[in-house]
mmCIF file of C-alpha atoms in Angstrom:
data_model
loop_
_atom_site.group_PDB
_atom_site.id
_atom_site.type_symbol
_atom_site.label_atom_id
_atom_site.label_comp_id
_atom_site.label_asym_id
_atom_site.label_seq_id
_atom_site.Cartn_x
_atom_site.Cartn_y
_atom_site.Cartn_z
ATOM 1 C CA ALA A 1041 6.233 15.877 -16.769
ATOM 2 C CA GLN A 1042 6.772 13.625 -14.022
ATOM 3 C CA SER A 1043 8.219 10.114 -14.330
ATOM 4 C CA VAL A 1044 9.096 7.005 -12.277
ATOM 5 C CA ALA A 1045 12.014 4.623 -12.732
ATOM 6 C CA GLN A 1046 12.242 1.102 -11.404
ATOM 7 C CA PRO A 1047 15.668 0.143 -12.427
ATOM 8 C CA GLU A 1048 15.174 -3.767 -11.794
ATOM 9 C CA ASP A 1049 12.673 -5.654 -13.845
ATOM 10 C CA GLN A 1050 13.168 -8.558 -11.391
ATOM 11 C CA VAL A 1051 14.394 -8.909 -7.921
ATOM 12 C CA ASN A 1052 14.996 -12.401 -6.430
ATOM 13 C CA VAL A 1053 15.503 -12.812 -2.750
ATOM 14 C CA ALA A 1054 15.677 -15.805 -0.365
ATOM 15 C CA GLU A 1055 12.806 -16.287 2.062
ATOM 16 C CA GLY A 1056 13.687 -14.754 5.486
ATOM 17 C CA ASN A 1057 16.106 -12.324 3.927
ATOM 18 C CA PRO A 1058 15.568 -8.591 3.655
ATOM 19 C CA LEU A 1059 14.193 -7.201 0.359
ATOM 20 C CA THR A 1060 14.614 -3.805 -1.395
ATOM 21 C CA VAL A 1061 12.679 -2.832 -4.450
ATOM 22 C CA LYS A 1062 14.129 0.461 -6.000
ATOM 23 C CA CYS A 1063 12.187 3.393 -7.229
ATOM 24 C CA THR A 1064 13.484 6.856 -8.297
ATOM 25 C CA TYR A 1065 11.163 9.667 -9.358
ATOM 26 C CA SER A 1066 11.125 13.038 -11.175
ATOM 27 C CA VAL A 1067 8.476 15.594 -10.362
ATOM 28 C CA SER A 1068 8.067 19.306 -10.201
ATOM 29 C CA GLY A 1069 7.899 20.499 -6.547
ATOM 30 C CA ASN A 1070 7.288 18.107 -3.791
ATOM 31 C CA PRO A 1071 6.090 14.597 -4.543
ATOM 32 C CA TYR A 1072 3.418 12.401 -3.292
ATOM 33 C CA LEU A 1073 4.587 8.832 -3.576
ATOM 34 C CA PHE A 1074 2.923 5.426 -3.512
ATOM 35 C CA TRP A 1075 3.700 1.829 -3.696
ATOM 36 C CA TYR A 1076 1.241 -0.837 -5.011
ATOM 37 C CA VAL A 1077 1.383 -4.654 -5.341
ATOM 38 C CA GLN A 1078 -0.244 -6.633 -7.970
ATOM 39 C CA TYR A 1079 -0.841 -10.452 -7.760
ATOM 40 C CA PRO A 1080 -1.616 -12.458 -10.740
ATOM 41 C CA ASN A 1081 -4.953 -11.789 -12.561
ATOM 42 C CA ARG A 1082 -5.687 -9.059 -9.811
ATOM 43 C CA GLY A 1083 -5.777 -5.316 -9.683
ATOM 44 C CA LEU A 1084 -3.263 -3.309 -7.768
ATOM 45 C CA GLN A 1085 -3.470 -3.122 -4.092
ATOM 46 C CA PHE A 1086 -2.354 0.018 -2.163
ATOM 47 C CA LEU A 1087 0.622 -0.710 0.159
ATOM 48 C CA LEU A 1088 1.792 2.709 1.570
ATOM 49 C CA LYS A 1089 2.191 6.402 0.696
ATOM 50 C CA TYR A 1090 4.534 9.317 1.366
ATOM 51 C CA ILE A 1091 2.929 12.549 1.693
ATOM 52 C CA THR A 1092 5.032 14.743 4.119
ATOM 53 C CA GLY A 1093 6.788 14.321 7.544
ATOM 54 C CA ASP A 1094 8.854 11.245 8.622
ATOM 55 C CA ASN A 1095 11.028 9.966 5.733
ATOM 56 C CA LEU A 1096 10.338 6.329 6.769
ATOM 57 C CA VAL A 1097 6.741 5.237 6.093
ATOM 58 C CA LYS A 1098 5.205 2.121 7.246
ATOM 59 C CA GLY A 1099 2.545 0.187 5.371
ATOM 60 C CA SER A 1100 0.632 -2.953 4.897
ATOM 61 C CA TYR A 1101 2.030 -6.413 5.363
ATOM 62 C CA GLY A 1102 5.186 -5.317 7.069
ATOM 63 C CA PHE A 1103 6.485 -3.186 4.159
ATOM 64 C CA GLU A 1104 7.929 0.105 4.637
ATOM 65 C CA ALA A 1105 9.557 2.669 2.483
ATOM 66 C CA GLU A 1106 12.254 5.313 2.809
ATOM 67 C CA PHE A 1107 11.873 8.687 1.156
ATOM 68 C CA ASN A 1108 15.191 10.361 0.216
ATOM 69 C CA LYS A 1109 14.602 13.898 -1.208
ATOM 70 C CA SER A 1110 18.270 14.470 -2.242
ATOM 71 C CA GLN A 1111 18.309 11.265 -4.246
ATOM 72 C CA THR A 1112 14.811 11.520 -5.414
ATOM 73 C CA SER A 1113 14.285 7.858 -4.309
ATOM 74 C CA PHE A 1114 11.487 5.952 -2.545
ATOM 75 C CA HIS A 1115 12.689 2.448 -2.064
ATOM 76 C CA LEU A 1116 10.324 -0.232 -0.712
ATOM 77 C CA LYS A 1117 11.825 -2.485 1.926
ATOM 78 C CA LYS A 1118 10.761 -5.414 4.253
ATOM 79 C CA PRO A 1119 13.117 -6.940 6.878
ATOM 80 C CA SER A 1120 12.113 -10.581 6.303
ATOM 81 C CA ALA A 1121 10.707 -11.776 3.047
ATOM 82 C CA LEU A 1122 7.888 -14.289 2.684
ATOM 83 C CA VAL A 1123 7.177 -16.520 -0.263
ATOM 84 C CA SER A 1124 3.714 -14.964 -0.345
ATOM 85 C CA ASP A 1125 5.252 -11.577 -1.125
ATOM 86 C CA SER A 1126 6.148 -12.763 -4.540
ATOM 87 C CA ALA A 1127 4.203 -10.469 -6.931
ATOM 88 C CA LEU A 1128 4.721 -7.358 -9.073
ATOM 89 C CA TYR A 1129 5.408 -4.078 -7.347
ATOM 90 C CA PHE A 1130 4.665 -0.647 -8.833
ATOM 91 C CA CYS A 1131 5.868 2.801 -7.511
ATOM 92 C CA ALA A 1132 3.871 5.905 -8.368
ATOM 93 C CA VAL A 1133 4.262 9.624 -8.160
ATOM 94 C CA ARG A 1134 2.246 12.769 -8.533
ATOM 95 C CA PRO A 1135 3.034 16.474 -7.786
ATOM 96 C CA SER A 1136 1.805 17.783 -4.445
ATOM 97 C CA TYR A 1137 0.541 20.999 -5.978
ATOM 98 C CA SER A 1138 -2.810 21.682 -7.232
ATOM 99 C CA GLY A 1139 -3.617 22.218 -10.824
ATOM 100 C CA ALA A 1140 -3.907 20.718 -14.325
ATOM 101 C CA GLY A 1141 -2.604 17.155 -14.455
ATOM 102 C CA SER A 1142 -1.439 17.206 -10.811
ATOM 103 C CA TYR A 1143 -3.947 14.524 -9.771
ATOM 104 C CA GLN A 1144 -2.643 12.026 -12.371
ATOM 105 C CA LEU A 1145 -0.549 9.132 -11.066
ATOM 106 C CA THR A 1146 2.468 8.293 -12.981
ATOM 107 C CA PHE A 1147 3.493 4.657 -12.481
ATOM 108 C CA GLY A 1148 6.818 2.811 -12.916
ATOM 109 C CA LYS A 1149 6.969 -0.262 -15.286
ATOM 110 C CA GLY A 1150 6.961 -2.484 -12.182
ATOM 111 C CA THR A 1151 9.427 -4.890 -10.559
ATOM 112 C CA LYS A 1152 8.613 -8.519 -10.397
ATOM 113 C CA LEU A 1153 9.548 -9.842 -6.872
ATOM 114 C CA SER A 1154 10.362 -13.599 -6.468
ATOM 115 C CA VAL A 1155 11.028 -14.854 -2.986
ATOM 116 C CA ILE A 1156 12.770 -18.337 -3.125
ATOM 117 C CA PRO A 1157 11.836 -20.859 -0.440
ATOM 118 C CA GLU B 517 -16.672 -1.749 2.628
ATOM 119 C CA ALA B 518 -17.099 -3.058 -0.922
ATOM 120 C CA GLY B 519 -14.080 -2.378 -3.206
ATOM 121 C CA VAL B 520 -14.025 -1.198 -6.837
ATOM 122 C CA THR B 521 -16.005 -3.627 -8.859
ATOM 123 C CA GLN B 522 -15.440 -3.967 -12.597
ATOM 124 C CA SER B 523 -17.532 -5.864 -15.158
ATOM 125 C CA PRO B 524 -17.224 -8.065 -17.100
ATOM 126 C CA THR B 525 -14.219 -10.084 -15.911
ATOM 127 C CA HIS B 526 -13.330 -11.200 -19.492
ATOM 128 C CA LEU B 527 -14.484 -9.880 -22.800
ATOM 129 C CA ILE B 528 -13.795 -11.432 -26.116
ATOM 130 C CA LYS B 529 -14.329 -9.315 -29.266
ATOM 131 C CA THR B 530 -13.172 -9.323 -32.952
ATOM 132 C CA ARG B 531 -11.423 -6.511 -34.873
ATOM 133 C CA GLY B 532 -13.721 -3.801 -35.633
ATOM 134 C CA GLN B 533 -16.124 -4.446 -32.955
ATOM 135 C CA GLN B 534 -17.010 -2.176 -30.040
ATOM 136 C CA ALA B 535 -16.464 -2.916 -26.345
ATOM 137 C CA THR B 536 -18.087 -1.450 -23.232
ATOM 138 C CA LEU B 537 -16.328 -1.869 -19.817
ATOM 139 C CA ARG B 538 -18.000 -0.879 -16.550
ATOM 140 C CA CYS B 539 -16.735 0.244 -13.126
ATOM 141 C CA SER B 540 -18.385 0.872 -9.869
ATOM 142 C CA PRO B 541 -16.218 2.937 -7.395
ATOM 143 C CA ILE B 542 -15.947 2.586 -3.696
ATOM 144 C CA SER B 543 -18.869 4.229 -2.060
ATOM 145 C CA GLY B 544 -18.029 7.916 -1.369
ATOM 146 C CA HIS B 545 -15.521 8.101 -4.030
ATOM 147 C CA THR B 546 -16.167 10.581 -6.660
ATOM 148 C CA SER B 547 -13.029 10.328 -8.948
ATOM 149 C CA VAL B 548 -12.699 7.222 -11.239
ATOM 150 C CA TYR B 549 -9.676 6.505 -13.358
ATOM 151 C CA TRP B 550 -9.085 4.153 -16.214
ATOM 152 C CA TYR B 551 -5.773 2.462 -17.056
ATOM 153 C CA GLN B 552 -4.656 0.069 -19.862
ATOM 154 C CA GLN B 553 -2.193 -2.655 -18.729
ATOM 155 C CA ALA B 554 -0.814 -4.172 -21.770
ATOM 156 C CA LEU B 555 1.818 -6.949 -21.701
ATOM 157 C CA GLY B 556 5.301 -5.511 -21.223
ATOM 158 C CA LEU B 557 4.043 -1.817 -21.187
ATOM 159 C CA GLY B 558 3.143 -1.152 -17.545
ATOM 160 C CA LEU B 559 0.071 0.982 -16.654
ATOM 161 C CA GLN B 560 -0.927 3.500 -19.202
ATOM 162 C CA PHE B 561 -3.282 6.279 -18.080
ATOM 163 C CA LEU B 562 -6.447 6.438 -20.230
ATOM 164 C CA LEU B 563 -9.052 8.692 -18.603
ATOM 165 C CA TRP B 564 -10.041 10.517 -15.347
ATOM 166 C CA TYR B 565 -13.505 11.398 -14.335
ATOM 167 C CA ASP B 566 -14.584 13.370 -11.341
ATOM 168 C CA GLU B 567 -18.160 14.607 -10.562
ATOM 169 C CA GLY B 568 -19.367 13.483 -13.955
ATOM 170 C CA GLU B 569 -16.822 15.314 -16.013
ATOM 171 C CA GLU B 570 -13.729 14.179 -17.823
ATOM 172 C CA ARG B 571 -10.890 15.921 -16.065
ATOM 173 C CA ASN B 572 -7.868 14.521 -18.155
ATOM 174 C CA ARG B 573 -7.119 11.989 -20.764
ATOM 175 C CA GLY B 574 -3.971 10.109 -21.602
ATOM 176 C CA ASN B 575 -2.292 9.748 -24.930
ATOM 177 C CA PHE B 576 -4.933 7.559 -26.575
ATOM 178 C CA PRO B 577 -6.868 7.998 -29.680
ATOM 179 C CA PRO B 578 -10.572 9.264 -29.673
ATOM 180 C CA ARG B 579 -11.958 5.744 -30.172
ATOM 181 C CA PHE B 580 -11.374 5.312 -26.455
ATOM 182 C CA SER B 581 -13.979 7.266 -24.621
ATOM 183 C CA GLY B 582 -16.127 7.076 -21.609
ATOM 184 C CA ARG B 583 -18.506 8.691 -19.241
ATOM 185 C CA GLN B 584 -19.320 8.895 -15.443
ATOM 186 C CA PHE B 585 -22.867 8.541 -14.230
ATOM 187 C CA PRO B 586 -24.651 10.548 -11.489
ATOM 188 C CA ASN B 587 -23.944 7.686 -9.134
ATOM 189 C CA TYR B 588 -20.123 7.962 -9.961
ATOM 190 C CA SER B 589 -20.057 4.626 -11.707
ATOM 191 C CA SER B 590 -18.215 4.801 -15.099
ATOM 192 C CA GLU B 591 -17.920 2.989 -18.357
ATOM 193 C CA LEU B 592 -15.151 2.934 -20.806
ATOM 194 C CA ASN B 593 -15.958 2.476 -24.551
ATOM 195 C CA VAL B 594 -13.540 1.337 -27.212
ATOM 196 C CA ASN B 595 -14.663 1.604 -30.753
ATOM 197 C CA ALA B 596 -13.138 0.000 -33.863
ATOM 198 C CA LEU B 597 -11.201 -2.558 -31.769
ATOM 199 C CA GLU B 598 -7.709 -3.344 -33.025
ATOM 200 C CA LEU B 599 -5.583 -6.360 -32.076
ATOM 201 C CA GLU B 600 -3.308 -4.113 -29.920
ATOM 202 C CA ASP B 601 -6.119 -3.127 -27.782
ATOM 203 C CA SER B 602 -5.913 -6.589 -26.129
ATOM 204 C CA ALA B 603 -4.991 -5.804 -22.456
ATOM 205 C CA LEU B 604 -6.219 -5.664 -18.978
ATOM 206 C CA TYR B 605 -8.124 -2.525 -18.356
ATOM 207 C CA LEU B 606 -8.023 -1.410 -14.780
ATOM 208 C CA CYS B 607 -10.499 1.160 -12.999
ATOM 209 C CA ALA B 608 -9.421 2.992 -9.968
ATOM 210 C CA SER B 609 -11.398 5.240 -7.544
ATOM 211 C CA SER B 610 -10.314 7.810 -5.130
ATOM 212 C CA LEU B 611 -11.760 10.500 -2.713
ATOM 213 C CA GLY B 612 -12.444 13.557 -4.871
ATOM 214 C CA LEU B 613 -9.698 15.826 -5.701
ATOM 215 C CA GLY B 614 -7.505 15.158 -2.820
ATOM 216 C CA GLY B 615 -4.137 14.581 -4.323
ATOM 217 C CA ASP B 616 -2.688 12.782 -1.273
ATOM 218 C CA GLN B 617 -5.487 10.097 -1.389
ATOM 219 C CA PRO B 618 -4.486 6.764 -2.893
ATOM 220 C CA GLN B 619 -6.210 5.285 -5.876
ATOM 221 C CA HIS B 620 -7.964 1.926 -5.157
ATOM 222 C CA PHE B 621 -8.156 -0.500 -7.985
ATOM 223 C CA GLY B 622 -10.608 -3.037 -9.213
ATOM 224 C CA ASP B 623 -9.504 -6.395 -10.565
ATOM 225 C CA GLY B 624 -9.810 -5.486 -14.101
ATOM 226 C CA THR B 625 -11.448 -6.419 -17.345
ATOM 227 C CA ARG B 626 -9.252 -8.604 -19.594
ATOM 228 C CA LEU B 627 -10.048 -7.519 -23.162
ATOM 229 C CA SER B 628 -8.973 -10.015 -25.896
ATOM 230 C CA ILE B 629 -9.231 -9.033 -29.466
ATOM 231 C CA LEU B 630 -9.277 -11.995 -32.013
#
């Protein structure tokens, strides 16, 4: 069974500083990895995905994520945080093979990001 | 392009009642997923429909059920409501069975059980 760990419930960063939200995963075979953001009283918004190829993936709103196969990690990063980035961030994984259960996304428990002015 | 739409936005019920939640996917998307987001529990997978068939279900009791209509919209039914069913219910859609396709979410239905 696949799983996702987001080791930090909350991350605080000053506006203008770089931010990192951590994610590690466990899955059979190669992973498909996703990051989502959730603002209060809203659904999840897709930020970026890793399918294959370049380990550094660029996404929406200046976010990027680095895939590290040896460390089974997919950390979300942004060079300069904005107050408007404050939200709940979810990492998700599914296996790349086809078959029963392979299309089901497994989410981490989320990390609350607070960007302090 | 219209996103995933869910209705109603809020739903208030009492214990033992039945609730019906509705979801319209993005045009062209054939897969619909349902999740429960309860406070402190993250997203729990409920159900997945594709092309009108239930493809997978999460670890929820049978009183959670649903269906997908020929136009790919979906409804989630929760019978014999319990207090712990209070949560945000999120619907997502994606392009068919393409595993590399992201799921796109609606803003959810907030179900409150009194």
